[in-house]
CSV table of N, CA and C in Angstrom, one decimal:
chain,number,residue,atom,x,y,z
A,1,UNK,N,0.9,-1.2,0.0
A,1,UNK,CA,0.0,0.0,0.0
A,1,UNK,C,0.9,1.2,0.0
A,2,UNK,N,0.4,2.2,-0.8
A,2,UNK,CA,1.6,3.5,-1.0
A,2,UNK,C,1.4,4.7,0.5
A,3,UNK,N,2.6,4.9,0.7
A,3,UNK,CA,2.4,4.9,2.1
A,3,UNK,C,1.9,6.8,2.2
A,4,UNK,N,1.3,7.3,1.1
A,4,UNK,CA,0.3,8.4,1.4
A,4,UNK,C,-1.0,7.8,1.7
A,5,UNK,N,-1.5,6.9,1.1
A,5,UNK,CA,-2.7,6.4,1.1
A,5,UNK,C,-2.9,5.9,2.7
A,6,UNK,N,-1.8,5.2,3.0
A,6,UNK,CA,-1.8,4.4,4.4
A,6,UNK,C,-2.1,5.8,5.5
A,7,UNK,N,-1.3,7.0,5.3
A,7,UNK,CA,-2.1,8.2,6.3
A,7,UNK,C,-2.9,8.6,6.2
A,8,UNK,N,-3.2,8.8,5.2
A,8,UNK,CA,-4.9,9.2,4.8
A,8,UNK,C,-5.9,8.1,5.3
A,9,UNK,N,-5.4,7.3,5.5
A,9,UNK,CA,-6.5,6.5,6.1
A,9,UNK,C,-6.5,6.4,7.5
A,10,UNK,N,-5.0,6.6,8.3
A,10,UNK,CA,-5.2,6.3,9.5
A,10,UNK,C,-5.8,7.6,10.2
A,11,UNK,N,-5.6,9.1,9.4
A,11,UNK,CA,-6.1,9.9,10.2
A,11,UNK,C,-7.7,9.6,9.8
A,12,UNK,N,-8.0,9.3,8.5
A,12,UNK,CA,-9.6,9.0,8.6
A,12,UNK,C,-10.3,8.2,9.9
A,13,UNK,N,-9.8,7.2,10.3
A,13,UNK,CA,-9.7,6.7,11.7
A,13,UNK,C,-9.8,7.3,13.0
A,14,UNK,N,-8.9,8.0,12.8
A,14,UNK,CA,-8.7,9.2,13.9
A,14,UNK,C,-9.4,9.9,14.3
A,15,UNK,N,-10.1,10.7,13.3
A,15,UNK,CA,-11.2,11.4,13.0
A,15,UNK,C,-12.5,10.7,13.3
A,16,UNK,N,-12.7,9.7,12.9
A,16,UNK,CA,-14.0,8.8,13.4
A,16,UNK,C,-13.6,8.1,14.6
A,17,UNK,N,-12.9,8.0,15.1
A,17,UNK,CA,-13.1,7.6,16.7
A,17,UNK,C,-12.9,8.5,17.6
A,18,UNK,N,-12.4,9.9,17.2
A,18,UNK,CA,-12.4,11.0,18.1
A,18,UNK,C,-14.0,11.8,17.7
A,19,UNK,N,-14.2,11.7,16.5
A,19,UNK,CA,-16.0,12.2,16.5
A,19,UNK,C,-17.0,11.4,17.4
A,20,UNK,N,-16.7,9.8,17.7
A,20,UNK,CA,-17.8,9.2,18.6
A,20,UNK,C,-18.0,10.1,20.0
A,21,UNK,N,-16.4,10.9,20.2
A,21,UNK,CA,-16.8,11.2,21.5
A,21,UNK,C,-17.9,12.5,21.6
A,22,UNK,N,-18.0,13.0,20.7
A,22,UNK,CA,-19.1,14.3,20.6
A,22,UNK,C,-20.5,13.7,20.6
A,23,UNK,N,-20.5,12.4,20.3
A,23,UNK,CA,-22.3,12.0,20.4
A,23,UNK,C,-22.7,12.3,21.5
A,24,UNK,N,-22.7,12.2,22.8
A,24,UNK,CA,-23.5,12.8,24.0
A,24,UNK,C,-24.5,13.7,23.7
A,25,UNK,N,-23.8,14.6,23.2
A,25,UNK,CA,-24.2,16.3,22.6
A,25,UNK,C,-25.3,15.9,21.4
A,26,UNK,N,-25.2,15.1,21.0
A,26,UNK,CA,-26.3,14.2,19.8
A,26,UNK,C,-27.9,14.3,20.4
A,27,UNK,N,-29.0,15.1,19.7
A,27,UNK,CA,-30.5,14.3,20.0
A,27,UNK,C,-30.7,15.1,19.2
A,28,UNK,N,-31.7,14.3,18.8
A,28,UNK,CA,-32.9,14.6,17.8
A,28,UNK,C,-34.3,14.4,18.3
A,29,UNK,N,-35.0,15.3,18.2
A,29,UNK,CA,-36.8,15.4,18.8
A,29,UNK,C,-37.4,14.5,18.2
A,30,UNK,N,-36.9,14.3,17.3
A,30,UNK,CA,-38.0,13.3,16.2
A,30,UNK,C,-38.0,11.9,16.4
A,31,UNK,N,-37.4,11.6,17.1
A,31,UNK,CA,-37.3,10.2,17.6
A,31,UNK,C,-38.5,10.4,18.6
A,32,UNK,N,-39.0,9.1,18.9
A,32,UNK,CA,-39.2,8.5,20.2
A,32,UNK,C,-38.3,8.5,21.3
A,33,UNK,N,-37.4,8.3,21.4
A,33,UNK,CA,-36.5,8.3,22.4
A,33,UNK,C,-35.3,9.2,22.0
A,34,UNK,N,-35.0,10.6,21.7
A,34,UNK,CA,-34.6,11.6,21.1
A,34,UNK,C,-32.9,11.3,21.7
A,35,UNK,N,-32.4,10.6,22.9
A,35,UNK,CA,-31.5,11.3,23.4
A,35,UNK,C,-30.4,9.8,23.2
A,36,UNK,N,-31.2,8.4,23.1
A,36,UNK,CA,-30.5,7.5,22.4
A,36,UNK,C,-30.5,6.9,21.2
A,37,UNK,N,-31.3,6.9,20.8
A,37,UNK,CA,-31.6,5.9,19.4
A,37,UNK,C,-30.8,6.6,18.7
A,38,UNK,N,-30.1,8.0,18.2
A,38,UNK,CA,-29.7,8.8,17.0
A,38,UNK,C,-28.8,8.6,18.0
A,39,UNK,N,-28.1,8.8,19.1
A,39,UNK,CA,-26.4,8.4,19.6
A,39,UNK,C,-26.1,7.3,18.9
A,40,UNK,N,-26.7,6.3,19.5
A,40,UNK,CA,-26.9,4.9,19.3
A,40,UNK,C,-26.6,4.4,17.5
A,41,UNK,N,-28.0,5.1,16.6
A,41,UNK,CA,-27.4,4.9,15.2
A,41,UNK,C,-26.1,5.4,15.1
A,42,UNK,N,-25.9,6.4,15.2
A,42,UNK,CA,-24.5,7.3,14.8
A,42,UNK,C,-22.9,6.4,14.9
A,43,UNK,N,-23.4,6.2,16.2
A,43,UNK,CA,-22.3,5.3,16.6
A,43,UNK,C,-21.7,4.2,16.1
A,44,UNK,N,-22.8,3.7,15.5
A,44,UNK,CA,-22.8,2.0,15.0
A,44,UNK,C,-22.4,2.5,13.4
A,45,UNK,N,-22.6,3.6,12.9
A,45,UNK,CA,-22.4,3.8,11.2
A,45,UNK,C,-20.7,4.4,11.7
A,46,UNK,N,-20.3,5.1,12.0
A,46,UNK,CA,-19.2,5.3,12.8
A,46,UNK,C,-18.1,4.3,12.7
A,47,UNK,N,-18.8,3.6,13.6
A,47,UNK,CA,-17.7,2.0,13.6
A,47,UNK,C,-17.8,1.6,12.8
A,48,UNK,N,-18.5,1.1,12.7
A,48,UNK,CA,-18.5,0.4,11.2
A,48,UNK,C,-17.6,0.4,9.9
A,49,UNK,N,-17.7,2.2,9.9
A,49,UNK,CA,-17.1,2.9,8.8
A,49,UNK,C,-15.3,2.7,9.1
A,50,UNK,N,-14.8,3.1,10.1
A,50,UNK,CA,-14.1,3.0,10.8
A,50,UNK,C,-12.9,1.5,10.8
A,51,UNK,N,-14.0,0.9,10.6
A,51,UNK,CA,-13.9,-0.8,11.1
A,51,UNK,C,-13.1,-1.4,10.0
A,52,UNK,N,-14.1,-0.7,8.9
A,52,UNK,CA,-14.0,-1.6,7.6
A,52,UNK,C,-12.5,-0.8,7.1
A,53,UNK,N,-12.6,0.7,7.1
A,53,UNK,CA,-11.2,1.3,6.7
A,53,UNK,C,-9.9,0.5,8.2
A,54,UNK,N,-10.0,0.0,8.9
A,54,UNK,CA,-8.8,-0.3,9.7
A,54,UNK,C,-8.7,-1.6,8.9
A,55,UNK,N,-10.2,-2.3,8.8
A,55,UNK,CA,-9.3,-4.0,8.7
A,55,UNK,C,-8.8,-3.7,7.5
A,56,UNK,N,-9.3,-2.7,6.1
A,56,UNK,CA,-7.9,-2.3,5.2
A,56,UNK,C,-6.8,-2.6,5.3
A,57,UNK,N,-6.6,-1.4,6.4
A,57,UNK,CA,-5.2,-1.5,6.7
A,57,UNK,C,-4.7,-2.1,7.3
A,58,UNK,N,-5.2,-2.9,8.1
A,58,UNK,CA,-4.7,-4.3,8.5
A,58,UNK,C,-4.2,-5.5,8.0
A,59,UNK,N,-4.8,-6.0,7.0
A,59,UNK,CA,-4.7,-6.5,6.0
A,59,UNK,C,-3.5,-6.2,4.9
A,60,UNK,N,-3.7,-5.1,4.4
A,60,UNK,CA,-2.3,-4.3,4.0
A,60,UNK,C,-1.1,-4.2,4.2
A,61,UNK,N,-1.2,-4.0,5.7
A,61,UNK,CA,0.2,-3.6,6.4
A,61,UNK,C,-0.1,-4.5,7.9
A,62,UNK,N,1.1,-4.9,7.9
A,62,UNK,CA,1.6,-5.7,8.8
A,62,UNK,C,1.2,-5.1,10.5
A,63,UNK,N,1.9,-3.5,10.4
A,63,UNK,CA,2.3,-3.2,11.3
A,63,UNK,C,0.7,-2.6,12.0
A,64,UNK,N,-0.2,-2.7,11.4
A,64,UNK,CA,-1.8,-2.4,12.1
A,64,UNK,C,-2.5,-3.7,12.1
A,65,UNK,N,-1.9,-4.7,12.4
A,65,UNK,CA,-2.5,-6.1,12.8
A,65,UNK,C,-2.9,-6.0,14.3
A,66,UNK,N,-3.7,-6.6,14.5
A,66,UNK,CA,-4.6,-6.3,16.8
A,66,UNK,C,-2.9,-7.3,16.9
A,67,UNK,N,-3.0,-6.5,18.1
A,67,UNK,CA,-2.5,-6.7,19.3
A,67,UNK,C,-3.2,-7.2,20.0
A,68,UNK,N,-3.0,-8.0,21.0
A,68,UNK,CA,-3.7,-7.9,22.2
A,68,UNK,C,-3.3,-7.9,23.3
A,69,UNK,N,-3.0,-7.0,24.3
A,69,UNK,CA,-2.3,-7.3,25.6
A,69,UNK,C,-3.3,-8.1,26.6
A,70,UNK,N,-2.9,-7.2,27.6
A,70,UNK,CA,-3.4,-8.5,29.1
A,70,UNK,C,-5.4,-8.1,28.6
A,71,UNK,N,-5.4,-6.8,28.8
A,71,UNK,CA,-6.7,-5.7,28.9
A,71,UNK,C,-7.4,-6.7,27.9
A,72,UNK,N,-6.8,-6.2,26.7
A,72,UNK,CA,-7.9,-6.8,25.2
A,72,UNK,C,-7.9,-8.6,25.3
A,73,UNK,N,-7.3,-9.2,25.9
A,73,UNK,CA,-7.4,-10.9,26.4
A,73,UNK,C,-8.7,-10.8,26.9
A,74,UNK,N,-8.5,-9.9,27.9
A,74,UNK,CA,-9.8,-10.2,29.0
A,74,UNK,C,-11.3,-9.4,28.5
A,75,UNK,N,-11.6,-8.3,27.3
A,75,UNK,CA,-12.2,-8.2,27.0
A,75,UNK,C,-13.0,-9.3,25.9
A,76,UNK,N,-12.0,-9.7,25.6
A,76,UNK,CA,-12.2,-10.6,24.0
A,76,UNK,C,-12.8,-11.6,24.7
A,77,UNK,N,-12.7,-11.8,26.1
A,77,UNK,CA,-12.9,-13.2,26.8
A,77,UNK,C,-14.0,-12.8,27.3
A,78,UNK,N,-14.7,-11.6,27.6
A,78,UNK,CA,-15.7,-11.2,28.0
A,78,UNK,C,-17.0,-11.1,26.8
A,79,UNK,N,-16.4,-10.6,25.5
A,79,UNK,CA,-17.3,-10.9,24.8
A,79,UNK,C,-17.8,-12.1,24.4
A,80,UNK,N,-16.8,-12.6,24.1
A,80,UNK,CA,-17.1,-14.3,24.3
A,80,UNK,C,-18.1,-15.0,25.1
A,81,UNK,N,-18.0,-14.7,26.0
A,81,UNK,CA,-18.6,-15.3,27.1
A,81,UNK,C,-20.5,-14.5,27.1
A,82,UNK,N,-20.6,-12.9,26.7
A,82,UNK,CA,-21.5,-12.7,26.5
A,82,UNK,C,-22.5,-13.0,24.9
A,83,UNK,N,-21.9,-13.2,23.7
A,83,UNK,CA,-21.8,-14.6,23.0
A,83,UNK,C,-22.5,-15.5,23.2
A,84,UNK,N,-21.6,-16.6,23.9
A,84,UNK,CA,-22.3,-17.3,24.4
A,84,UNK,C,-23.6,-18.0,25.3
A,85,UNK,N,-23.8,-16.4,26.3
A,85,UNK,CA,-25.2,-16.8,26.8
A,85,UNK,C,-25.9,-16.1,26.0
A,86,UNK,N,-26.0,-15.4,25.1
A,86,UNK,CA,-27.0,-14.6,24.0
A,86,UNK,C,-27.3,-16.2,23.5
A,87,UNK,N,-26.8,-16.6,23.2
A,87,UNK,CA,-26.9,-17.7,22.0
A,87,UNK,C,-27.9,-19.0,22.6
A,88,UNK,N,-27.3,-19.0,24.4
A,88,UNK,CA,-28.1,-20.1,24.9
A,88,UNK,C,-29.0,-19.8,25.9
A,89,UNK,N,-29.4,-17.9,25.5
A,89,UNK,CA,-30.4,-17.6,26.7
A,89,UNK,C,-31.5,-17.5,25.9
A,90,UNK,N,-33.1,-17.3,26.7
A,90,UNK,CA,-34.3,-17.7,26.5
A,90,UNK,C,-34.5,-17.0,25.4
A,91,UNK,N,-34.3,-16.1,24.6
A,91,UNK,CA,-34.5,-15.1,23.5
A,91,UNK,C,-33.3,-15.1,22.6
A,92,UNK,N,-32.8,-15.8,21.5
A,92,UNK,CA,-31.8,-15.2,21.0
A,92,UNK,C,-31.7,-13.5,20.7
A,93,UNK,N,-32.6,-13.6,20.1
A,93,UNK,CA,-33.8,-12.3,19.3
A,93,UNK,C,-33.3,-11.2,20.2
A,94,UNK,N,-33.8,-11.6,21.1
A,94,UNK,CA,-34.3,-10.4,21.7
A,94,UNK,C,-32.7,-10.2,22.5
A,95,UNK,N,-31.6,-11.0,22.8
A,95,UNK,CA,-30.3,-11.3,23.3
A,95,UNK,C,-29.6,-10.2,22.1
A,96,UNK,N,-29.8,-10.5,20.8
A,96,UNK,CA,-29.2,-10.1,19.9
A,96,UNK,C,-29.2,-8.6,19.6
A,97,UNK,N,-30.7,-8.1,19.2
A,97,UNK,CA,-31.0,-6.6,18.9
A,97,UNK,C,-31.4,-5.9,20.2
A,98,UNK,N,-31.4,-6.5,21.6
A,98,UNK,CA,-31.6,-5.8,22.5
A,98,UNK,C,-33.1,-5.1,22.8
A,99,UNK,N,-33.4,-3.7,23.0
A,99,UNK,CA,-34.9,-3.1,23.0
A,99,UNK,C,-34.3,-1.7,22.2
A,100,UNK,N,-35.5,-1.4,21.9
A,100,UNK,CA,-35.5,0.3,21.1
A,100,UNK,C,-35.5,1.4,22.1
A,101,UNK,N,-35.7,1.0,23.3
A,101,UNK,CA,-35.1,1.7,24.4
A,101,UNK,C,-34.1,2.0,24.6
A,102,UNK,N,-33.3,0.8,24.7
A,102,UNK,CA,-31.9,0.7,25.5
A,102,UNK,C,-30.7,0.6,24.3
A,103,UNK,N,-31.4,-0.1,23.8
A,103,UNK,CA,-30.8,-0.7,22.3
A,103,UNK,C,-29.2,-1.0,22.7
A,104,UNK,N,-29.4,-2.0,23.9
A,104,UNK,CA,-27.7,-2.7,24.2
A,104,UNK,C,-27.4,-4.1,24.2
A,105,UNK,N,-28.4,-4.7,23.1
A,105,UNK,CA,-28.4,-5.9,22.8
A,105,UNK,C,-26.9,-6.4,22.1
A,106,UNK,N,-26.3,-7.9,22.1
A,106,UNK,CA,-25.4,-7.9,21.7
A,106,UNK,C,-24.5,-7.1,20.3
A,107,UNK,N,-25.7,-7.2,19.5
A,107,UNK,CA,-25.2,-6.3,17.9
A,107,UNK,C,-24.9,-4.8,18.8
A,108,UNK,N,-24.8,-4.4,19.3
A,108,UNK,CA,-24.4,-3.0,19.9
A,108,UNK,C,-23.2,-3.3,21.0
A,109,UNK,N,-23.1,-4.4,21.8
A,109,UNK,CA,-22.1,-5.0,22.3
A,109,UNK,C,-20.8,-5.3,21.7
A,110,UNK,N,-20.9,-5.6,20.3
A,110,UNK,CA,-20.8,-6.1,19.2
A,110,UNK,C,-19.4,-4.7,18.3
A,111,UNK,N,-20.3,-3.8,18.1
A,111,UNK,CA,-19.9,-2.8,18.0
A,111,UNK,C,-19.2,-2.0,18.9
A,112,UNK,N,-19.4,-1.6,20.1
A,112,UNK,CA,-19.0,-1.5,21.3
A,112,UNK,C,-17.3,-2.1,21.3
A,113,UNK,N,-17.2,-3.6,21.2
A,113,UNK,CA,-15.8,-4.4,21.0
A,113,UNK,C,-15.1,-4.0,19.5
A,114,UNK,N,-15.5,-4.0,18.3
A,114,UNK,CA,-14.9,-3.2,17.1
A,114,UNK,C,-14.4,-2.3,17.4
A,115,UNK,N,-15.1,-1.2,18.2
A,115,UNK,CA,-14.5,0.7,18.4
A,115,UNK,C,-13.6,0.4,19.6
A,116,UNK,N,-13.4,-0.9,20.4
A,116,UNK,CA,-12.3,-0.9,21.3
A,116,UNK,C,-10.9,-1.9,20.6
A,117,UNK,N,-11.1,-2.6,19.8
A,117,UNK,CA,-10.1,-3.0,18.9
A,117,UNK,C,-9.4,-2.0,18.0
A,118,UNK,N,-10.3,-1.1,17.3
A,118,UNK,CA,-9.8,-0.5,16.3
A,118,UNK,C,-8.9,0.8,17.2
A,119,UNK,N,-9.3,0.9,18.7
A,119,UNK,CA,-8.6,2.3,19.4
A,119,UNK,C,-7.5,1.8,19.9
A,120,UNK,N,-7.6,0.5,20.5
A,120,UNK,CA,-6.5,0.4,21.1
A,120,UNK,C,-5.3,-0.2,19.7
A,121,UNK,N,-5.9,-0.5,19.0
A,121,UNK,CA,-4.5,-0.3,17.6
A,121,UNK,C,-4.0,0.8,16.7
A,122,UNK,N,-4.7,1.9,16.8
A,122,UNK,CA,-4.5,2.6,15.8
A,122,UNK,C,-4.3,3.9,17.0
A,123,UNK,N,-4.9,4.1,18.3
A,123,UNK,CA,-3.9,5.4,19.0
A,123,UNK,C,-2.9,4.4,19.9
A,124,UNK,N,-1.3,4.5,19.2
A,124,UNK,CA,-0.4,4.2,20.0
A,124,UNK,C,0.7,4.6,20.2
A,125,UNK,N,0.3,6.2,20.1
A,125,UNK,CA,1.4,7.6,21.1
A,125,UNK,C,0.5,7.8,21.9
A,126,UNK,N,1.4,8.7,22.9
A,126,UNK,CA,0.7,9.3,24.0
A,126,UNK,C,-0.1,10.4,23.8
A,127,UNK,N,0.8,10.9,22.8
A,127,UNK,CA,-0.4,12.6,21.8
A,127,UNK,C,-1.9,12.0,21.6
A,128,UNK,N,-1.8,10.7,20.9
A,128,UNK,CA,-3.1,10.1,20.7
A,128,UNK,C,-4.3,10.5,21.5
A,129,UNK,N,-3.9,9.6,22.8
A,129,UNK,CA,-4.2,9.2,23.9
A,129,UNK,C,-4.8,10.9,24.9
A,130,UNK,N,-4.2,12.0,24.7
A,130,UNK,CA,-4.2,13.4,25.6
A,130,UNK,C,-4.9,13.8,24.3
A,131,UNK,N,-5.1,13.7,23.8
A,131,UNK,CA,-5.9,14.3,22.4
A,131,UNK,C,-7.5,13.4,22.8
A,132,UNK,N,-7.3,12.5,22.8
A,132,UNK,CA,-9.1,11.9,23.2
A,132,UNK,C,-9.7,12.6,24.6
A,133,UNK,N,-8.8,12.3,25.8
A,133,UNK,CA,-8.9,13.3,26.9
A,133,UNK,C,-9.1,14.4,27.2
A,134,UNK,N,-8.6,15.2,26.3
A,134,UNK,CA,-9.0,16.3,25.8
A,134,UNK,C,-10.3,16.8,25.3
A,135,UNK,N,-10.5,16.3,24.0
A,135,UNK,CA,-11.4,16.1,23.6
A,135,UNK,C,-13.3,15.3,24.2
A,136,UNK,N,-12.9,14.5,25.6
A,136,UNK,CA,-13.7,14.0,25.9
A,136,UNK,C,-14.3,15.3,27.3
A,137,UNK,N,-13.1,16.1,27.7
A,137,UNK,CA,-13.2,16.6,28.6
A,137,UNK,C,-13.6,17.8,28.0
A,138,UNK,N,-13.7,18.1,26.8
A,138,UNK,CA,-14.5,19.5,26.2
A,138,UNK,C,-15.5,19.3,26.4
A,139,UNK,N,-16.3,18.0,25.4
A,139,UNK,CA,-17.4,17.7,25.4
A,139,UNK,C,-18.0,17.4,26.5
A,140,UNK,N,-17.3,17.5,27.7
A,140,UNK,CA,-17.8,17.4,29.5
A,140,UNK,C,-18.5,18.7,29.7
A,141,UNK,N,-17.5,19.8,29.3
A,141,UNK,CA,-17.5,21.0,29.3
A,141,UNK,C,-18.9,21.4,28.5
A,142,UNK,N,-19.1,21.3,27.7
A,142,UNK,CA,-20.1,21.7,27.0
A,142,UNK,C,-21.3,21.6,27.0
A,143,UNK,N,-21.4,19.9,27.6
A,143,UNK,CA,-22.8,19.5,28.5
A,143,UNK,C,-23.2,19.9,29.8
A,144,UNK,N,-21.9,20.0,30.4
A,144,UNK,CA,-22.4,20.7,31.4
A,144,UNK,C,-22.6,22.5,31.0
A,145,UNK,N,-22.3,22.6,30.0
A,145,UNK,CA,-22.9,24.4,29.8
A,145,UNK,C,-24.2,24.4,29.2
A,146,UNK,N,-24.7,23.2,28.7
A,146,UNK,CA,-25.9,23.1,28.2
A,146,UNK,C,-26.7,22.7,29.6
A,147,UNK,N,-26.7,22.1,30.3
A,147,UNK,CA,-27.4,21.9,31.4
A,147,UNK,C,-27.7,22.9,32.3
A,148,UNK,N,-26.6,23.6,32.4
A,148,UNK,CA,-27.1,25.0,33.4
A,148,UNK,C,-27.7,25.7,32.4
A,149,UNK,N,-27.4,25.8,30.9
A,149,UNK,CA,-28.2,26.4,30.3
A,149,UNK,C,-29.9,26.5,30.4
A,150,UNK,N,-30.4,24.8,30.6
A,150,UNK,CA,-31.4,24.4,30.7
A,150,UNK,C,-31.7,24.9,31.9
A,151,UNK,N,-30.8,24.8,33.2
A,151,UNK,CA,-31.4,25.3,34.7
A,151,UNK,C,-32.1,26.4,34.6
């Protein structure tokens, strides 16, 4: 892969996992449930998008193949495990897509483990890492100025 292409993609990456952190700030009235379902979609086209440009480059290039340390062992083993009782609890169905409430059924679980694979391989400087922090602690900032705004 020509290695312009290969930055172009990873800051594309970048960019869509540091935008999930602004969903909070996300609602739309037009929903039924205005303040999750549009987080909720957003997040999942997000990853997705995300997902499919990393395993690119994974695939491509050696050097963005998963890792997994102690952390991602024990999550991978937690997914697993929740997996497995979706599959052998009273509802697959309902194990799987979750409710239109909550909508934290495993396909959201699911997603949830892709946006933690694809972060923990693709930010691995410290800049990365104070840049999401950053950026999570704006978006702290902002809800809480929307909230007193609301007071």
């Amino acid at each position: 892969m020509p290695l312009q292409l290969e930055k172009y993609i990873v800051v594309i990456i970048k960019i869509g996992l540091l935008s999930v952190l602004f969903l909070p700030l996300l609602a739309v009235g037009s929903f039924y449930f205005p303040f999750i379902v549009p987080r909720n979609i957003a997040f999942r086209i997000i990853t997705e998008f995300i997902f499919v440009l990393y395993l690119y480059l994974a695939l491509a290039d050696s050097a963005y193949r998963p890792r997994f340390n102690l952390l991602a062992k024990i999550i991978t083993a937690f997914f697993i495990v929740l997996f497995l009782a979706s599959i052998t609890g009273v509802n697959f169905l309902s194990s799987l897509w979750g409710d239109y409430e909550r909508m934290g059924g495993l396909f959201h679980l699911a997603h949830l483990y892709l946006y933690f694979l694809v972060l923990i391989n693709i930010f691995k400087t410290k800049e990365d890492w104070l840049k999401a922090l950053t950026i999570t602690l704006l978006v702290s900032l902002m809800a809480s100025f929307i909230a007193f705004g609301q007071y």
